[in-house]
Coordinates of C-alpha atoms in Angstrom, one line a residue:
M1 CA 82.8 19.3 11.7
K2 CA 80.0 18.2 13.8
P3 CA 77.8 15.5 11.9
A4 CA 74.3 17.0 11.5
G5 CA 71.0 14.9 12.2
P6 CA 70.6 12.7 9.2
L7 CA 74.1 11.2 9.5
L8 CA 73.5 10.7 13.3
L9 CA 70.2 8.9 12.5
L10 CA 71.9 6.7 9.9
L11 CA 74.5 5.5 12.6
H12 CA 71.8 5.2 15.1
L13 CA 69.5 3.0 13.1
L14 CA 72.7 0.6 12.4
A15 CA 73.3 0.6 16.1
V16 CA 69.9 -0.4 16.8
V17 CA 70.2 -3.8 14.8
Q18 CA 72.8 -4.8 17.2
L19 CA 70.7 -4.1 20.1
T20 CA 67.5 -5.7 19.3
R21 CA 65.8 -7.9 16.6
A22 CA 62.1 -7.3 17.4
R23 CA 61.4 -4.1 19.1
V24 CA 63.0 -0.8 20.2
K25 CA 62.0 0.1 23.8
T26 CA 64.1 3.1 24.2
S27 CA 64.2 6.5 22.9
L28 CA 66.3 7.8 20.0
L29 CA 67.6 10.3 22.2
D30 CA 68.9 7.9 24.8
L31 CA 70.5 5.8 21.8
T32 CA 72.1 8.8 20.3
N33 CA 74.0 9.7 23.4
S34 CA 75.5 6.3 23.5
I35 CA 77.0 6.3 19.9
G36 CA 78.8 9.6 19.8
S37 CA 82.2 7.6 20.1
I38 CA 81.7 5.8 17.0
L39 CA 81.1 8.8 14.8
P40 CA 83.5 8.9 11.6
S41 CA 86.2 11.3 11.3
L42 CA 85.5 14.2 8.9
S43 CA 88.6 16.0 9.0
R44 CA 89.8 15.8 5.4
P45 CA 90.2 19.2 3.6
A46 CA 87.1 20.5 2.0
N47 CA 88.8 20.5 -1.4
H48 CA 89.8 16.7 -1.0
S49 CA 87.6 14.4 -2.9
H50 CA 88.1 10.9 -4.5
I51 CA 86.4 8.2 -6.5
F52 CA 85.9 4.8 -5.3
Y53 CA 83.7 1.6 -5.9
A54 CA 82.1 -1.1 -3.9
V55 CA 80.3 -4.4 -5.1
M56 CA 77.2 -5.9 -3.4
F57 CA 75.5 -9.3 -4.4
D58 CA 72.1 -9.7 -3.3
A59 CA 71.3 -13.5 -2.9
G60 CA 67.6 -13.5 -2.8
S61 CA 65.0 -16.4 -3.0
T62 CA 64.2 -15.7 -6.7
G63 CA 67.3 -14.5 -7.9
T64 CA 70.9 -13.2 -7.5
R65 CA 71.7 -9.7 -8.2
I66 CA 74.9 -7.8 -8.3
H67 CA 75.3 -3.9 -7.7
V68 CA 78.4 -2.2 -8.6
Y69 CA 78.5 1.3 -7.1
T70 CA 80.6 4.2 -8.0
F71 CA 80.9 7.0 -5.3
I72 CA 82.5 10.3 -5.1
H73 CA 83.5 11.6 -1.6
S74 CA 84.5 14.9 -0.5
G75 CA 85.6 15.8 3.0
S76 CA 83.0 18.7 3.0
E77 CA 80.2 16.2 2.7
E78 CA 78.8 13.9 5.6
L79 CA 77.9 11.1 3.0
P80 CA 79.3 10.2 -0.4
V81 CA 77.6 11.0 -3.6
L82 CA 76.4 8.0 -5.5
D83 CA 77.6 8.7 -9.2
N84 CA 76.7 5.5 -11.0
E85 CA 75.1 2.0 -10.3
M86 CA 75.5 -1.0 -12.6
F87 CA 73.0 -3.5 -11.9
H88 CA 72.5 -7.1 -13.2
S89 CA 70.4 -10.2 -12.0
I90 CA 70.3 -13.9 -12.7
K91 CA 67.5 -16.3 -11.9
P92 CA 67.1 -18.5 -10.1
G93 CA 68.3 -17.6 -6.6
L94 CA 71.2 -19.4 -5.0
S95 CA 68.7 -21.5 -2.9
A96 CA 67.6 -23.4 -6.0
Y97 CA 71.0 -24.9 -5.9
A98 CA 70.8 -26.5 -2.6
G99 CA 71.4 -29.9 -4.1
S100 CA 74.2 -28.8 -6.3
P101 CA 76.1 -25.9 -4.4
E102 CA 78.7 -25.7 -7.1
M103 CA 76.2 -23.9 -9.3
A104 CA 76.0 -21.1 -6.8
G105 CA 79.7 -20.4 -7.2
H106 CA 79.2 -20.4 -11.0
T107 CA 76.3 -17.7 -10.7
V108 CA 78.6 -15.5 -8.6
R109 CA 81.4 -16.1 -11.1
M110 CA 79.4 -15.0 -14.0
L111 CA 78.1 -12.0 -12.3
L112 CA 81.7 -10.9 -11.2
K113 CA 82.2 -10.3 -15.0
V114 CA 79.9 -7.2 -14.6
A115 CA 82.1 -5.9 -11.9
K116 CA 85.4 -6.5 -13.7
K117 CA 83.9 -4.5 -16.7
T118 CA 82.7 -1.6 -14.4
V119 CA 85.5 -1.1 -12.0
P120 CA 88.7 0.1 -13.4
R121 CA 91.6 -2.8 -13.3
L122 CA 93.6 -0.5 -11.2
E123 CA 90.8 -0.1 -8.5
W124 CA 90.1 -3.9 -8.3
K125 CA 92.3 -4.5 -5.3
R126 CA 90.7 -1.6 -3.4
T127 CA 87.1 -2.4 -4.3
P128 CA 85.4 -4.3 -1.4
L129 CA 83.2 -7.4 -2.3
F130 CA 80.2 -8.4 -0.3
L131 CA 77.4 -10.9 -0.6
R132 CA 74.4 -11.0 1.5
A133 CA 71.8 -13.7 1.3
T134 CA 68.2 -13.2 2.4
A135 CA 65.0 -15.4 3.0
G136 CA 65.9 -18.0 0.4
L137 CA 68.9 -19.3 2.5
R138 CA 67.3 -18.6 5.6
L139 CA 64.7 -21.1 4.9
L140 CA 67.5 -23.6 4.0
S141 CA 68.8 -26.2 6.6
S142 CA 72.0 -24.7 8.1
E143 CA 74.1 -27.4 6.5
K144 CA 72.8 -26.7 2.9
A145 CA 73.1 -22.9 3.3
R146 CA 76.7 -23.4 4.6
L147 CA 77.7 -25.3 1.4
L148 CA 76.3 -22.6 -0.7
L149 CA 78.0 -20.0 1.0
E150 CA 81.2 -21.9 1.0
Q151 CA 81.2 -22.1 -2.7
V152 CA 80.5 -18.3 -2.9
Q153 CA 83.4 -17.5 -0.5
H154 CA 85.6 -19.7 -2.7
V155 CA 84.9 -17.4 -5.9
F156 CA 85.4 -14.3 -3.8
D157 CA 88.9 -15.5 -2.6
E158 CA 90.1 -16.1 -6.2
S159 CA 88.9 -12.9 -7.6
P160 CA 91.0 -9.8 -7.9
F161 CA 88.8 -7.7 -5.4
L162 CA 89.1 -6.8 -1.7
V163 CA 87.6 -9.5 0.1
P164 CA 86.8 -8.1 3.8
D165 CA 86.2 -10.4 6.8
D166 CA 82.7 -11.7 6.8
S167 CA 82.0 -10.7 3.2
V168 CA 79.7 -13.5 2.5
S169 CA 76.8 -14.3 4.9
I170 CA 73.2 -14.8 5.5
M171 CA 71.3 -11.2 6.6
N172 CA 68.3 -11.3 9.0
G173 CA 65.1 -9.5 8.0
T174 CA 65.7 -7.0 10.7
N175 CA 68.7 -5.5 8.6
E176 CA 66.9 -5.8 5.5
G177 CA 64.2 -3.6 6.6
I178 CA 66.5 -0.8 8.3
L179 CA 69.1 -1.0 5.2
A180 CA 66.4 -0.6 2.7
W181 CA 65.2 2.4 4.7
I182 CA 68.6 3.8 4.5
S183 CA 68.9 3.2 0.7
V184 CA 65.5 5.0 -0.2
N185 CA 65.9 8.0 2.1
Y186 CA 69.7 8.3 0.8
L187 CA 68.4 8.2 -2.7
T188 CA 65.4 10.7 -2.0
G189 CA 67.6 13.1 -0.1
H190 CA 66.1 12.7 3.2
L191 CA 69.5 12.0 4.8
N192 CA 71.1 15.3 4.1
A193 CA 71.6 18.1 7.0
Q194 CA 68.7 20.1 5.3
S195 CA 66.1 17.3 5.6
E196 CA 63.6 17.3 8.6
K197 CA 61.4 14.5 7.2
T198 CA 61.9 11.0 6.1
V199 CA 60.1 8.4 4.1
G200 CA 59.0 4.9 5.0
I201 CA 59.5 1.8 3.1
L202 CA 57.6 -1.5 2.2
D203 CA 59.5 -4.4 0.7
L204 CA 57.9 -7.6 -0.5
G205 CA 60.2 -10.3 -1.4
G206 CA 60.0 -14.0 -2.4
G207 CA 60.1 -15.2 1.2
S208 CA 59.9 -12.2 3.5
T209 CA 58.6 -8.6 3.9
Q210 CA 59.6 -5.6 5.8
I211 CA 57.9 -2.2 6.7
T212 CA 60.3 0.5 8.3
F213 CA 59.8 3.8 9.2
L214 CA 61.0 6.6 11.6
P215 CA 58.9 6.3 14.8
K216 CA 58.1 9.1 17.2
L217 CA 60.0 9.2 20.4
R218 CA 59.1 6.5 23.1
V219 CA 57.3 4.2 20.8
S220 CA 57.8 0.4 20.9
C221 CA 58.3 -0.5 17.3
L222 CA 60.8 0.8 14.9
F223 CA 60.4 -2.0 12.4
C224 CA 57.8 -4.9 12.3
I225 CA 58.6 -7.9 10.4
L226 CA 56.1 -10.5 9.3
Q227 CA 57.0 -14.2 10.5
G228 CA 53.9 -16.2 9.9
P229 CA 53.5 -19.8 10.7
E230 CA 53.8 -22.5 8.1
W231 CA 51.1 -22.4 5.7
R232 CA 50.9 -25.2 3.1
V233 CA 48.0 -24.8 1.0
F234 CA 47.6 -27.4 -1.6
K235 CA 44.0 -26.6 -2.6
S236 CA 43.1 -22.8 -2.7
S237 CA 40.3 -20.6 -3.5
C238 CA 42.7 -18.2 -4.6
L239 CA 43.5 -20.2 -7.8
P240 CA 41.8 -21.2 -10.9
K241 CA 39.8 -24.3 -10.5
K242 CA 41.4 -26.4 -13.1
F243 CA 44.9 -25.1 -12.2
R244 CA 47.6 -27.8 -11.4
D245 CA 51.3 -27.3 -10.9
E246 CA 54.3 -27.6 -8.8
W247 CA 56.0 -24.9 -6.8
S248 CA 59.6 -24.9 -5.5
F249 CA 60.7 -22.9 -2.4
G250 CA 63.1 -23.3 0.4
G251 CA 64.4 -26.6 -1.0
L252 CA 60.8 -28.1 -0.8
T253 CA 58.5 -28.7 -3.8
Y254 CA 54.9 -28.2 -3.3
R255 CA 51.9 -29.7 -5.3
V256 CA 49.2 -26.8 -5.5
S257 CA 45.9 -26.5 -7.2
G258 CA 42.7 -25.0 -7.3
D259 CA 39.6 -26.5 -5.7
P260 CA 37.8 -27.9 -8.7
D261 CA 34.5 -29.1 -6.5
G262 CA 34.5 -25.9 -4.5
P263 CA 33.7 -22.1 -4.8
A264 CA 36.3 -19.6 -5.7
G265 CA 36.7 -15.7 -5.8
Y266 CA 37.9 -12.7 -3.9
K267 CA 36.0 -13.2 -0.8
L268 CA 37.1 -16.8 -0.1
C269 CA 40.5 -16.0 -1.2
Y270 CA 40.6 -13.2 1.3
Q271 CA 39.5 -15.4 4.3
E272 CA 42.5 -17.8 3.4
V273 CA 44.9 -15.3 3.2
L274 CA 43.6 -13.6 6.7
K275 CA 44.4 -16.7 8.6
V276 CA 48.0 -16.3 7.7
V277 CA 48.1 -12.5 8.3
K278 CA 45.6 -11.4 11.1
G279 CA 46.8 -10.8 14.6
I280 CA 50.6 -11.8 14.1
I281 CA 51.8 -8.5 12.9
H282 CA 52.2 -5.2 15.2
Q283 CA 50.4 -2.4 13.9
P284 CA 52.3 0.8 14.8
Y285 CA 49.8 3.8 15.3
E286 CA 52.1 6.0 13.3
L287 CA 50.6 4.3 10.4
Q288 CA 47.4 6.2 10.9
D289 CA 49.3 9.5 10.2
S290 CA 50.3 10.9 6.7
N291 CA 53.7 9.1 6.4
V292 CA 54.8 8.8 2.8
F293 CA 55.9 5.0 2.0
Y294 CA 57.7 3.9 -0.8
A295 CA 56.8 0.2 -1.8
F296 CA 58.9 -1.9 -4.3
S297 CA 59.9 -5.6 -5.1
Y298 CA 56.8 -7.8 -5.4
Y299 CA 54.6 -4.6 -4.6
F300 CA 55.7 -3.1 -7.9
D301 CA 55.7 -6.2 -9.9
R302 CA 52.2 -7.4 -9.2
A303 CA 51.0 -3.9 -9.5
V304 CA 52.4 -4.0 -13.1
D305 CA 51.1 -7.4 -13.8
A306 CA 47.6 -6.2 -12.7
G307 CA 47.6 -3.2 -15.0
L308 CA 47.7 -0.7 -12.0
I309 CA 51.1 1.1 -12.9
D310 CA 53.3 1.4 -15.7
G311 CA 56.1 -1.0 -15.7
V312 CA 58.9 1.7 -16.6
H313 CA 57.8 4.8 -14.5
G314 CA 55.8 3.2 -11.7
G315 CA 53.3 5.5 -10.1
T316 CA 51.2 6.2 -7.0
L317 CA 48.4 4.0 -5.6
E318 CA 45.9 4.0 -2.8
V319 CA 45.4 0.8 -0.7
R320 CA 42.0 0.5 -2.2
D321 CA 43.2 0.1 -5.3
F322 CA 44.9 -3.1 -4.8
R323 CA 41.6 -4.3 -3.1
K324 CA 39.5 -3.2 -6.1
R325 CA 41.7 -4.9 -8.5
A326 CA 42.1 -7.9 -6.5
K327 CA 38.4 -8.4 -6.5
E328 CA 38.3 -7.9 -10.2
V329 CA 41.0 -10.5 -11.0
C330 CA 39.7 -13.1 -8.6
N331 CA 36.0 -13.0 -9.4
K332 CA 36.7 -13.1 -13.3
M333 CA 39.2 -15.9 -12.7
T334 CA 36.2 -18.6 -12.8
K335 CA 35.4 -17.6 -16.4
H336 CA 38.4 -15.9 -17.8
P337 CA 41.7 -17.5 -16.8
P338 CA 44.3 -14.8 -15.8
I339 CA 47.5 -14.3 -17.4
S340 CA 49.2 -15.4 -14.0
S341 CA 47.6 -18.2 -12.2
F342 CA 48.9 -16.8 -8.9
L343 CA 47.7 -13.2 -9.6
C344 CA 44.5 -13.5 -7.6
M345 CA 46.5 -14.8 -4.8
D346 CA 49.0 -12.4 -4.8
M347 CA 47.0 -9.2 -5.2
T348 CA 44.5 -10.5 -2.3
Y349 CA 47.8 -11.3 -0.2
I350 CA 49.0 -7.7 -0.8
T351 CA 45.6 -6.2 0.2
C352 CA 45.2 -8.2 3.3
L353 CA 48.9 -7.6 4.2
L354 CA 48.4 -3.8 3.8
K355 CA 45.0 -3.5 5.6
D356 CA 44.8 -6.1 8.1
G357 CA 48.5 -6.9 8.7
F358 CA 50.0 -3.5 8.8
G359 CA 46.8 -1.5 9.5
F360 CA 47.1 1.1 6.6
K361 CA 43.8 2.9 5.8
E362 CA 42.2 2.3 2.4
S363 CA 43.2 5.9 1.4
T364 CA 47.0 5.4 2.3
V365 CA 48.9 6.7 -0.8
L366 CA 52.0 4.4 -1.8
Q367 CA 54.7 5.4 -4.2
L368 CA 55.5 2.2 -6.4
T369 CA 58.9 2.3 -7.7
K370 CA 61.6 -0.1 -9.0
K371 CA 64.2 2.5 -8.9
V372 CA 64.8 5.9 -7.2
N373 CA 66.9 8.4 -9.1
N374 CA 67.8 5.4 -11.6
V375 CA 69.2 3.3 -8.8
E376 CA 67.5 0.0 -7.9
A377 CA 65.3 0.6 -4.5
S378 CA 66.5 -2.3 -2.2
W379 CA 68.5 -2.8 1.1
A380 CA 71.8 -3.2 -0.9
L381 CA 72.9 0.4 -1.2
G382 CA 72.1 0.9 2.7
A383 CA 74.3 -2.2 3.3
T384 CA 77.1 -0.8 1.2
L385 CA 77.1 2.3 3.0
D386 CA 77.2 0.5 6.3
H387 CA 80.1 -1.7 5.2
L388 CA 82.0 1.2 3.8
H389 CA 81.8 3.1 7.0
N390 CA 83.0 -0.1 9.0
L391 CA 85.9 -0.4 6.8
K392 CA 86.7 3.3 7.4
I393 CA 86.5 4.1 3.7
L394 CA 84.1 6.8 4.5

């Protein structure tokens, strides 16, 4: 059976990661011709199907999450059907244990109980186990990150699950963006043979952000990743005047406060954020078209905190909705302290990132979601499909 376009596209995107970390300067057609030899065999009988499992840990900057996936695969299908996802998370993230790495192992050991309860015992030794760390560990020194991952590897090695080579590692931001794109397009049905369109994704985590979409042929950017300069603001117009606190991230602790003697509000806050965002992000011209974008992680969380969407069902917003609510939150902050002291800063940052960073129009519609078809919207599912393919389980 000859694989159709979506599967070919999926494999192409994964191949791109190995070719570049910044820009794609060749066409999809050129790369498509070079990967035909790695297409999976689909020669099983049409009536053959089986159930299998996979476990993916997402070690993020603000928490560690476990995804236990149950798949059904038939020889007549290009991609497996996701039958179920068991999801659980623990805070804080592994990077918070940089000074006591044994706690990282304890966190993973606790979450493994979820996998043991979900996967039938007879399937444990055939169920692959993975952990991918993101921005939280990328920001640590290589030595601190290594000690944390060694603790995780020890827990994996003593578990009853299948532990492939390179089962524990740090993932770069490029992979995050592409694999999140695969997850959402898989869940929305845009990777099946009948689909001619795809959707873009916007991910905003505790330490990095990604935008990923399918470009037109012969364009220079498939994925654009924000990597701004170090920005340590200790007094900010984005915070309430009387606010004082400490904030820990990437192994460092910052003292942050409002400016008690200076002005505050949306306009000044936007100017501060603009210094970080303006001019350092490539703005693909495709964003001027009518691409559909799914936005999740902190885009979703902050929209809920600001009262823009329902925390269960999500909803659709225009970019201008973030701007309007950011103005309201920031300008009221001087008289009425917000529920969250960082809400003005976060809403202004999101507004500036979308408008002056990525270059979205104010009328661009975003689909804010936490889950797609009851599955967590993140890179974890796409990464799992990639690993299953590499292990020849698919």
